[in-house]
mmCIF file of C-alpha atoms and ligand atoms in Angstrom:
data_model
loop_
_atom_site.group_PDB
_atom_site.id
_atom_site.type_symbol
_atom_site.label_atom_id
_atom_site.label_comp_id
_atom_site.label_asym_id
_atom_site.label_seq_id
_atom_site.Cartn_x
_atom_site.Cartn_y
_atom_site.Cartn_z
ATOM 1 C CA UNK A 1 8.973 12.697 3.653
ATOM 2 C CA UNK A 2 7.596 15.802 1.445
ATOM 3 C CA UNK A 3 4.403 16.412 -0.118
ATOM 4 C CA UNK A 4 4.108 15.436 -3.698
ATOM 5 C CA UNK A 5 2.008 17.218 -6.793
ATOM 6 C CA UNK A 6 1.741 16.002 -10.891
ATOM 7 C CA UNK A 7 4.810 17.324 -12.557
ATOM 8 C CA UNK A 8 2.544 18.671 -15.458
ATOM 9 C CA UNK A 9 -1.041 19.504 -16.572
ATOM 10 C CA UNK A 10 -2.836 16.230 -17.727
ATOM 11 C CA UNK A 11 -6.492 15.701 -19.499
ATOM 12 C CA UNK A 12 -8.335 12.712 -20.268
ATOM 13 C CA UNK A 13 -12.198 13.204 -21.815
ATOM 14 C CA UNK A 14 -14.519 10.169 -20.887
ATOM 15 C CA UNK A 15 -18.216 10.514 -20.090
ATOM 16 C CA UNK A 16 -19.994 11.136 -17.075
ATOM 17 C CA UNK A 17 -21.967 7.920 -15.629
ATOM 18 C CA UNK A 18 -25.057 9.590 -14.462
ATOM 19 C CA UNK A 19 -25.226 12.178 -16.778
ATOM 20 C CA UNK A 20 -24.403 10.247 -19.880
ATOM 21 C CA UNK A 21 -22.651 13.229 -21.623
ATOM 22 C CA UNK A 22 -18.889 13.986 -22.243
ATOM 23 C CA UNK A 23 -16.970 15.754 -19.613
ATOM 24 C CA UNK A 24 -13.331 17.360 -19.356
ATOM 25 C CA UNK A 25 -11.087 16.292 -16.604
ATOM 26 C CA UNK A 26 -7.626 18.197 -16.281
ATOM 27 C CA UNK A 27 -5.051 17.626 -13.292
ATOM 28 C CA UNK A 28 -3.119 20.728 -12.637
ATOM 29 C CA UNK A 29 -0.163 21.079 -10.247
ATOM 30 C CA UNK A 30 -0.706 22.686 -6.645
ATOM 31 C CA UNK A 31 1.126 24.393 -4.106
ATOM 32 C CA UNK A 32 2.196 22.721 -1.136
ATOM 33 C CA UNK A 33 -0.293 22.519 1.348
ATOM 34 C CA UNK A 34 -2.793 23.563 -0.741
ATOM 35 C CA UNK A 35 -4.760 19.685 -1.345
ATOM 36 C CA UNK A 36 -6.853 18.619 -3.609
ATOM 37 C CA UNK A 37 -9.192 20.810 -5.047
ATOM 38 C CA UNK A 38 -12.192 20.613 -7.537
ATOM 39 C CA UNK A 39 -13.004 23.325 -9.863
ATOM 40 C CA UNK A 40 -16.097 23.312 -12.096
ATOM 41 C CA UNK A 41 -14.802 25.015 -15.487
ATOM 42 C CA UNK A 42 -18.527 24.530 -17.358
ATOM 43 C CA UNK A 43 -19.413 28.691 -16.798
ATOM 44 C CA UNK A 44 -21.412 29.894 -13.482
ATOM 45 C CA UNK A 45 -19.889 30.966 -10.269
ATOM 46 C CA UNK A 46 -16.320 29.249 -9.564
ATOM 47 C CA UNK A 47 -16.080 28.018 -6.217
ATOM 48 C CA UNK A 48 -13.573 25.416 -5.817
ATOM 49 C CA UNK A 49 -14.626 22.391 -4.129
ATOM 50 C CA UNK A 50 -11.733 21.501 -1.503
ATOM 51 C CA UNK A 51 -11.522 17.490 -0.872
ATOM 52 C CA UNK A 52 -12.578 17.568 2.960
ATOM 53 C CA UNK A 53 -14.635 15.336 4.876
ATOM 54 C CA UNK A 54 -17.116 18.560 5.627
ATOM 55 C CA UNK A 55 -17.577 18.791 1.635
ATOM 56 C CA UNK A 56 -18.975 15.768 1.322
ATOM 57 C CA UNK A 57 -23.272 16.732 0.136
ATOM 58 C CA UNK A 58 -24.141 13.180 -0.693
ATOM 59 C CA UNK A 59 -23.125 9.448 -0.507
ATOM 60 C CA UNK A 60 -25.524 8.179 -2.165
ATOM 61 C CA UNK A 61 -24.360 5.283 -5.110
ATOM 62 C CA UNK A 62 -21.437 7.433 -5.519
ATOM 63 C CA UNK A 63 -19.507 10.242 -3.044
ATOM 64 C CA UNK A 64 -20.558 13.887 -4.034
ATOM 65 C CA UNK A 65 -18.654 17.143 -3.065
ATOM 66 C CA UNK A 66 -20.251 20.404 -2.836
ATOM 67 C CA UNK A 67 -19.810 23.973 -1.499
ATOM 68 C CA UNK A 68 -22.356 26.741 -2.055
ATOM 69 C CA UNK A 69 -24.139 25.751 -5.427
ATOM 70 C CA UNK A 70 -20.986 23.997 -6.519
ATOM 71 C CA UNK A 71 -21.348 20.116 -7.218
ATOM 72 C CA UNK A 72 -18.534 17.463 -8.256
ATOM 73 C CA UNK A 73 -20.015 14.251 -8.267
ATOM 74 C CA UNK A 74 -18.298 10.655 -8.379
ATOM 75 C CA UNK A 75 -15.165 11.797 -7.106
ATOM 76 C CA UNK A 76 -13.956 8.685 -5.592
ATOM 77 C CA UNK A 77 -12.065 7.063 -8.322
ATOM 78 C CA UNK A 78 -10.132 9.885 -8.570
ATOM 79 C CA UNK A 79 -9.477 10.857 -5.388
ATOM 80 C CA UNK A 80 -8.761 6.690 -4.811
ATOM 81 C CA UNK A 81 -5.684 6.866 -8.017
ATOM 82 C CA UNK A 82 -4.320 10.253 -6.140
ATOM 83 C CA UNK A 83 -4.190 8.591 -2.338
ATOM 84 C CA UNK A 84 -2.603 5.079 -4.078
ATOM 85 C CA UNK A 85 -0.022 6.754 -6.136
ATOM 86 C CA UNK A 86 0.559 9.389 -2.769
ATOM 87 C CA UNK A 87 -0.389 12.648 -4.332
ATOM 88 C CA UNK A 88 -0.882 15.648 -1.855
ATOM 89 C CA UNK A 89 -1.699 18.525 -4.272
ATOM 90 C CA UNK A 90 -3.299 18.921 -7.188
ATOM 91 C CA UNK A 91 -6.106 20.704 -9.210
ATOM 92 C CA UNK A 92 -8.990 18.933 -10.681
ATOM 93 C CA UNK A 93 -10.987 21.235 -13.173
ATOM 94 C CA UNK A 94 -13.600 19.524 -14.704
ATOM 95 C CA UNK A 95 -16.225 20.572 -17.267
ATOM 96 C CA UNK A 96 -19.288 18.945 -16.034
ATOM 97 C CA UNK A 97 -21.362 18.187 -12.327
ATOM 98 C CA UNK A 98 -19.302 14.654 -12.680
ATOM 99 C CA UNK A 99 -15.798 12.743 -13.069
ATOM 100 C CA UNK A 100 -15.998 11.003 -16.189
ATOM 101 C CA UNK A 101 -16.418 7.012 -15.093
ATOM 102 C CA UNK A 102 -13.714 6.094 -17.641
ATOM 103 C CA UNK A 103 -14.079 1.763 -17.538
ATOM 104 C CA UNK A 104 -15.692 2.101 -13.957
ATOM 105 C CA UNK A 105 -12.218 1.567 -12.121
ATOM 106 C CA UNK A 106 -9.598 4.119 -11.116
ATOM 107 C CA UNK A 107 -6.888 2.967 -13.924
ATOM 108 C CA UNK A 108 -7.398 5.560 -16.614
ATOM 109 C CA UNK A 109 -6.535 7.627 -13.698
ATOM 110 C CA UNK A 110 -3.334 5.875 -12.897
ATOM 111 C CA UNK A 111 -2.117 5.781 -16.342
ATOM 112 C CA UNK A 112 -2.952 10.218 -16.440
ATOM 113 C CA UNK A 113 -1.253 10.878 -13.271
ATOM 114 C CA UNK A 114 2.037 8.274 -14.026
ATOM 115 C CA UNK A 115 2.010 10.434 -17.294
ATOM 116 C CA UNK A 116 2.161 13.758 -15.579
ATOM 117 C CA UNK A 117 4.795 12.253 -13.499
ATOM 118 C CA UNK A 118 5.391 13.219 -10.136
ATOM 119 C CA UNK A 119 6.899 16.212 -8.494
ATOM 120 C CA UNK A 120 8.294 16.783 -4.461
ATOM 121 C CA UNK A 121 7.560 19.279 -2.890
ATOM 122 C CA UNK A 122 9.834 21.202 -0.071
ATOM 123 C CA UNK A 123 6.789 21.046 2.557
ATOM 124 C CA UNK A 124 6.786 17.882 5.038
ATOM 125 C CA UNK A 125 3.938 15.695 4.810
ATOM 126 C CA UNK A 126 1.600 14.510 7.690
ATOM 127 C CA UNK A 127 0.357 11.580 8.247
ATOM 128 C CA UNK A 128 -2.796 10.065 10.286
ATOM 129 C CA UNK A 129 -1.662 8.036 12.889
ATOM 130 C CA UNK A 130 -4.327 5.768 14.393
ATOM 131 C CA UNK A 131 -3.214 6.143 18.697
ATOM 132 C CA UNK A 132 -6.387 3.503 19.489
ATOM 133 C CA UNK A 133 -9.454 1.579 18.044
ATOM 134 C CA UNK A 134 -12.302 3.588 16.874
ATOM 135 C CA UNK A 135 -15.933 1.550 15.950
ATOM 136 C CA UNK A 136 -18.137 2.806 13.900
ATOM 137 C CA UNK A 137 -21.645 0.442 12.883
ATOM 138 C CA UNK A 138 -25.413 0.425 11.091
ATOM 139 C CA UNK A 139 -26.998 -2.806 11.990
ATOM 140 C CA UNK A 140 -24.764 -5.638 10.917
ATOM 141 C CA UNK A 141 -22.538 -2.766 8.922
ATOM 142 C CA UNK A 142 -19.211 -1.948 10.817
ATOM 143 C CA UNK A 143 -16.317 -0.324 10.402
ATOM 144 C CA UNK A 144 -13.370 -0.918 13.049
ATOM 145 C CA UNK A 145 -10.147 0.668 12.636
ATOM 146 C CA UNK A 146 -6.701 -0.168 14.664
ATOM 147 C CA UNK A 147 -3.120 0.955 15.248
ATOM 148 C CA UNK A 148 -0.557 -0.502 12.316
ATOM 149 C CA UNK A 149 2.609 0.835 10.701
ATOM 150 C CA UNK A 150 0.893 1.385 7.295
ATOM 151 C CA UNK A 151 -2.693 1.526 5.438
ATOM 152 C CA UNK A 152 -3.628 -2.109 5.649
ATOM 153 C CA UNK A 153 -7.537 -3.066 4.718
ATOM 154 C CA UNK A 154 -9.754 -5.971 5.648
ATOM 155 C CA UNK A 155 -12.982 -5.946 3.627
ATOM 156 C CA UNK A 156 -15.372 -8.580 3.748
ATOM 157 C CA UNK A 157 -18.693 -8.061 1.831
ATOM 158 C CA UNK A 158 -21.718 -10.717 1.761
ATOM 159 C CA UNK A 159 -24.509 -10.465 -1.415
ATOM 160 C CA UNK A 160 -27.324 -12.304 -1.880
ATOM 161 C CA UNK A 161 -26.475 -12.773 -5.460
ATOM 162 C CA UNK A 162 -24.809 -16.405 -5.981
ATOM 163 C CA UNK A 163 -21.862 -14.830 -7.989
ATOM 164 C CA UNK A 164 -20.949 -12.391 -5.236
ATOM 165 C CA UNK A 165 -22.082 -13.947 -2.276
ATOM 166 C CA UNK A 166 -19.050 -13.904 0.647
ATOM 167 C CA UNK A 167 -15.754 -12.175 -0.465
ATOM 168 C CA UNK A 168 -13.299 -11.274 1.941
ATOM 169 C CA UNK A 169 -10.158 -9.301 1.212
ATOM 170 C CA UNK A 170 -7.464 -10.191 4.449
ATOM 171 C CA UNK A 171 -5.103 -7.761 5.646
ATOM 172 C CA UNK A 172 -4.086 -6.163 1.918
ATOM 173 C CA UNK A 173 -1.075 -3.609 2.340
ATOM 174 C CA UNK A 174 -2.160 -0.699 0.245
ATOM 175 C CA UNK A 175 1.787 0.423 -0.336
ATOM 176 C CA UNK A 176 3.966 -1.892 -1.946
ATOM 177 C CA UNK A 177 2.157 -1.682 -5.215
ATOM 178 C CA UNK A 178 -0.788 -3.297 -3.541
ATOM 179 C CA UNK A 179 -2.886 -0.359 -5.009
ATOM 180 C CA UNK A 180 -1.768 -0.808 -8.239
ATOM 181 C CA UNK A 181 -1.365 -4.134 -8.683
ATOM 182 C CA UNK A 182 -4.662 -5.415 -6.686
ATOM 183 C CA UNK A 183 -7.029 -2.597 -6.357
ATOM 184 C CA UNK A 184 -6.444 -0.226 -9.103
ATOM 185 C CA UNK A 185 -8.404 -2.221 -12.060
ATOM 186 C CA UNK A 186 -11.415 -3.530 -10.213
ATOM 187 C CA UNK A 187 -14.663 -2.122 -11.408
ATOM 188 C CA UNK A 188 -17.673 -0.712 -10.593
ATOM 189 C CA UNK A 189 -20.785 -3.223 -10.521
ATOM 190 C CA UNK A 190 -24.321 -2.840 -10.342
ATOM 191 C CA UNK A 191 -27.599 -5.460 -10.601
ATOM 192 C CA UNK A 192 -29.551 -5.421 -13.816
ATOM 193 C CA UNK A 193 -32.905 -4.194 -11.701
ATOM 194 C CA UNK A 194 -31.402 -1.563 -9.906
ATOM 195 C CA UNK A 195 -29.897 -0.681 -13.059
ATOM 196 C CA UNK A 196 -32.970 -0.526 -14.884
ATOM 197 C CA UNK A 197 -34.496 1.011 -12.190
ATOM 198 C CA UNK A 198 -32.130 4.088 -12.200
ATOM 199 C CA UNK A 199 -32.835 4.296 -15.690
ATOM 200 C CA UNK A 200 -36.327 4.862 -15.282
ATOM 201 C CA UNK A 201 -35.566 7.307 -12.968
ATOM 202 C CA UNK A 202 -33.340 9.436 -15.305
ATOM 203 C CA UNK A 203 -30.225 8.056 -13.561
ATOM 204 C CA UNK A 204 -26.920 5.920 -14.348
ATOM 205 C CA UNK A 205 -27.748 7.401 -18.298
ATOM 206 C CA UNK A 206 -24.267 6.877 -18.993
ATOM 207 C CA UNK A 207 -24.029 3.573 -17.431
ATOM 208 C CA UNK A 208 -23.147 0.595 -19.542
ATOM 209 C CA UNK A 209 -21.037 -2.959 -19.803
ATOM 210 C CA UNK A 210 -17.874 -0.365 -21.102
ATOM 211 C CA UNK A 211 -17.753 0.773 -17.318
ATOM 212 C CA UNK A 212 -19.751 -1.332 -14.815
ATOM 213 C CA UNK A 213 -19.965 -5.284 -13.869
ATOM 214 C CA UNK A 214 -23.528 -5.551 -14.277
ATOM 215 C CA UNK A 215 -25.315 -8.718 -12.893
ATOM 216 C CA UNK A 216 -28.197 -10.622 -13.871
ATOM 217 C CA UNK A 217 -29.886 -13.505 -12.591
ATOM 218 C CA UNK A 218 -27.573 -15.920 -14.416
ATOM 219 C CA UNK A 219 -24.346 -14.192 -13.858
ATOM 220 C CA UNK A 220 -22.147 -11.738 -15.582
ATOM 221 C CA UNK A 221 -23.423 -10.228 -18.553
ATOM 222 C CA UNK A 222 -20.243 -8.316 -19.695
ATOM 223 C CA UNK A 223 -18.538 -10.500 -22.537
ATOM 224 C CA UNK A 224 -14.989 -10.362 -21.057
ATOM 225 C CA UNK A 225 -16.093 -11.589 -17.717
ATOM 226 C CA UNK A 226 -14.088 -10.374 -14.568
ATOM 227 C CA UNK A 227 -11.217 -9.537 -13.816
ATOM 228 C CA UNK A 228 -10.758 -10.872 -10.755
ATOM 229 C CA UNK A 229 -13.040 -13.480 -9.252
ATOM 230 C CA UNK A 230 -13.397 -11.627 -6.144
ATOM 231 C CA UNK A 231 -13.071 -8.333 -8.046
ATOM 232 C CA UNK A 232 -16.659 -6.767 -6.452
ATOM 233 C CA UNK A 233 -14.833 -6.870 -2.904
ATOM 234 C CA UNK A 234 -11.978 -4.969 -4.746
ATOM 235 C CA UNK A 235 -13.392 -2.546 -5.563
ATOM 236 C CA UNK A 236 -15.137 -1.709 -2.581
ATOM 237 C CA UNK A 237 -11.677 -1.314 -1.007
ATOM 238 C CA UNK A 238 -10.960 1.224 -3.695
ATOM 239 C CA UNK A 239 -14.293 3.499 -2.610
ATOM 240 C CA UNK A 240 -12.902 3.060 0.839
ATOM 241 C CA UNK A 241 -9.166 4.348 -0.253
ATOM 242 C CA UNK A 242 -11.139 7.432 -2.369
ATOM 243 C CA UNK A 243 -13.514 8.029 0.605
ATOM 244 C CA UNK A 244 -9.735 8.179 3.273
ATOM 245 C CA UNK A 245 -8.471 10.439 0.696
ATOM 246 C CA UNK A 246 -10.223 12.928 2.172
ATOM 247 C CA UNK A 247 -8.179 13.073 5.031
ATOM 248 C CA UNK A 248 -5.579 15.014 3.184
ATOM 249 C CA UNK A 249 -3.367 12.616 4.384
ATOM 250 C CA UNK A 250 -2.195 9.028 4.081
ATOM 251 C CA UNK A 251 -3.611 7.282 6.837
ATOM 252 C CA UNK A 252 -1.423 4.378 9.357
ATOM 253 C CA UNK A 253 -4.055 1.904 10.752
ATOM 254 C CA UNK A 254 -5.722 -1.433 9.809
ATOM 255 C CA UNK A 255 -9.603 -0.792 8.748
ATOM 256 C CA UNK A 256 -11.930 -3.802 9.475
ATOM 257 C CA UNK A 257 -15.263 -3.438 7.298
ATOM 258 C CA UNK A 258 -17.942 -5.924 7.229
ATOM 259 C CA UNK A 259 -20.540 -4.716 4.365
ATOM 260 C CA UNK A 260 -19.176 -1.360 3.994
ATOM 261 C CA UNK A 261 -20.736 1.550 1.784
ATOM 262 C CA UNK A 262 -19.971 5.454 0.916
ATOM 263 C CA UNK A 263 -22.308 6.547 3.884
ATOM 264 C CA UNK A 264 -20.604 4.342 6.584
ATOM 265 C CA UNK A 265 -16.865 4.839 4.586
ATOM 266 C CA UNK A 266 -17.444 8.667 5.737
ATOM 267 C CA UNK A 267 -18.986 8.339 8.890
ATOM 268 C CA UNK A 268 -15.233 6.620 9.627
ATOM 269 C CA UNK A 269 -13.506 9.158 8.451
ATOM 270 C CA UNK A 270 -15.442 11.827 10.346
ATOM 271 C CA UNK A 271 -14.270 10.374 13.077
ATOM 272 C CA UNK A 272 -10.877 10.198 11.876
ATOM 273 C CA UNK A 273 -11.043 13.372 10.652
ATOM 274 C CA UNK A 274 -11.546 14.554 14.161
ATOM 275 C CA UNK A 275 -8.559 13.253 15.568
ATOM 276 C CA UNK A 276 -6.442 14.899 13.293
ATOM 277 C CA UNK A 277 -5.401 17.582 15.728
ATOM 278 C CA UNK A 278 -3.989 14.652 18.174
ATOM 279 C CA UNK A 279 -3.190 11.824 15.791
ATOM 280 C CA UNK A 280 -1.324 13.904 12.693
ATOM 281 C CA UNK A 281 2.653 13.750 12.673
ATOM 282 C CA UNK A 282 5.009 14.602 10.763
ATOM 283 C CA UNK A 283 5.675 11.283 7.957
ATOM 284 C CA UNK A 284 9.258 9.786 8.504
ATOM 285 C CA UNK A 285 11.171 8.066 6.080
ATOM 286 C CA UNK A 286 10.298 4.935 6.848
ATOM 287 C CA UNK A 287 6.631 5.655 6.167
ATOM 288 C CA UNK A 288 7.569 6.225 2.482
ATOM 289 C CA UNK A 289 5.991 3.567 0.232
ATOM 290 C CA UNK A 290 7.612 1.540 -2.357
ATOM 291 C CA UNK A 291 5.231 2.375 -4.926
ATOM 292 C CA UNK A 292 6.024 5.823 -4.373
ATOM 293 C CA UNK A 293 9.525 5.392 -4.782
ATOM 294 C CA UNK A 294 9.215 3.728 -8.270
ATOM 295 C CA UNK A 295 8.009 7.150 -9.726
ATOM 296 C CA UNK A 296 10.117 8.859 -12.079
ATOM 297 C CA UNK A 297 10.632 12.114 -10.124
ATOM 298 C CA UNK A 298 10.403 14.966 -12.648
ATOM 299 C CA UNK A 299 10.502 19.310 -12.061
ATOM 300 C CA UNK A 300 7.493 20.743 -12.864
ATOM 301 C CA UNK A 301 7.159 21.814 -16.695
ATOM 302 C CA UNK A 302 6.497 25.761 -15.425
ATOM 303 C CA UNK A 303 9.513 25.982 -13.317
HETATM 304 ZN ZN1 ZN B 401 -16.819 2.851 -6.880
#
């Protein structure tokens, strides 16, 4: 199996959810080995932003990168579309402190990256092998992950809130389409007080029913409803697949979380990320995903 970049440069405009203003996001091809890497293109100092567990400055609401003075917030949509659609390499530059929030899921992503198209790369590709259970918890939060052939992910997630209340997402193979067909869509969602709260506080300014599920005491107050009954538990699988993406590579094991969140997704894979040195090996051909394979493989437009 070979590492993988976008077989052209892609851009999408969209507007940043705590900021509220409109922000530039291009995908460039990489070099093998090289990752993913953020680049702030808005003037100042460029540093680029490498997606690593140690970049990680905040996981508060949303997962924020930083290095030096740089800052790339709300990465995880993103970084969830590149780890579904197996993506090694690639540039993000983006004109702003955020990732535009597009509809609050990672599908505008999706659609820009299946219309760059894919290219292989002649470098191998690793993968993260899970070689024993590994427990990670905060109260009645847990995390447990064990050895299986591929990415599988048990969520289950239990709100107060009536509409919410216990969802559970069983076993869910992340190849196979699974990521596109059952993750990819499911939005963002917030409560009408906390919203209003974060709005007071200067917060969430570009926050609205175009890109999150917001709740109020009676229910859903977006028009078109959901789009998946269970859709909240969805998408806190697909913070979960952004937060492993920064692994730098696809990840074999079945993750248990019971009332997961950005700040216990990362404490998981800093302990993941530890093991790399003794857990990494080379991907075989049998770890290749369907949903790969149904790419159009293209050459890069430079070469
Ligand atoms: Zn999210």
């Amino acid at each position: 199996m070979f590492q993988r970049t976008i077989a052209e440069k892609v851009s999408c405009t969209g507007i940043g959810l705590h900021s509220g203003a409109p922000v530039q996001l291009t995908l460039e091809p990489a070099r093998a080995n090289s990752g993913i890497v953020f680049e702030r293109t808005d003037g100042g100092v460029p540093i680029d932003v490498p997606a690593r567990p140690e970049s990680v400055s905040a996981t508060l609401n949303a997962t924020t990168l930083g290095l030096g003075s740089a800052r790339v917030g709300t990465v995880e949509h993103l970084l969830a579309a590149l780890y579904g659609l197996g993506i090694d390499n690639v540039r993000v530059q983006v004109q702003g402190p955020e990732i535009p929030v597009m509809d609050g899921s990672a599908a505008s992503f999706v659609y820009l990256i299946r219309q760059a198209g894919v290219y292989e790369q002649d470098a191998p590709r690793r993968v993260l092998r899970v070689a024993e259970p590994i427990e990670v918890h905060d109260g009645p939060k847990r995390i447990r992950v064990e050895p299986a052939r591929s990415l599988r992910v048990t969520y289950r997630v239990d709100f107060s809130h009536p509409t919410i209340g216990r969802q559970s997402v069983e076993g869910l193979e992340l190849g196979d389409g699974g990521f596109e067909n059952e993750l990819c869509r499911a939005r963002t969602f917030g409560f009408l007080h906390e919203v209003e709260a974060l709005w007071r506080a200067g917060l969430a300014r570009g926050g609205s029913l175009e890109n999150t599920i917001v709740l109020d005491e009676d229910g859903v107050m977006n028009p078109e409803g959901l789009r998946w009954n269970d859709e909240f538990v969805r998408h806190k699988i697909l913070d979960l697949v952004g937060d492993l993406a920064l692994l730098g590579m696809p990840v074999e094991g079945h993750l248990i979380v019971e009332r997961g969140g950005h700040a216990l997704h990362q404490r998981m894979v800093s302990e993941l990320a530890r093991r790399i040195p003794a857990w990494s090996q080379p991907a075989t051909v049998a770890d290749a995903r369907p949903a790969r394979a149904a790419f159009p493989i293209r050459m890069p437009a430079t070469a």
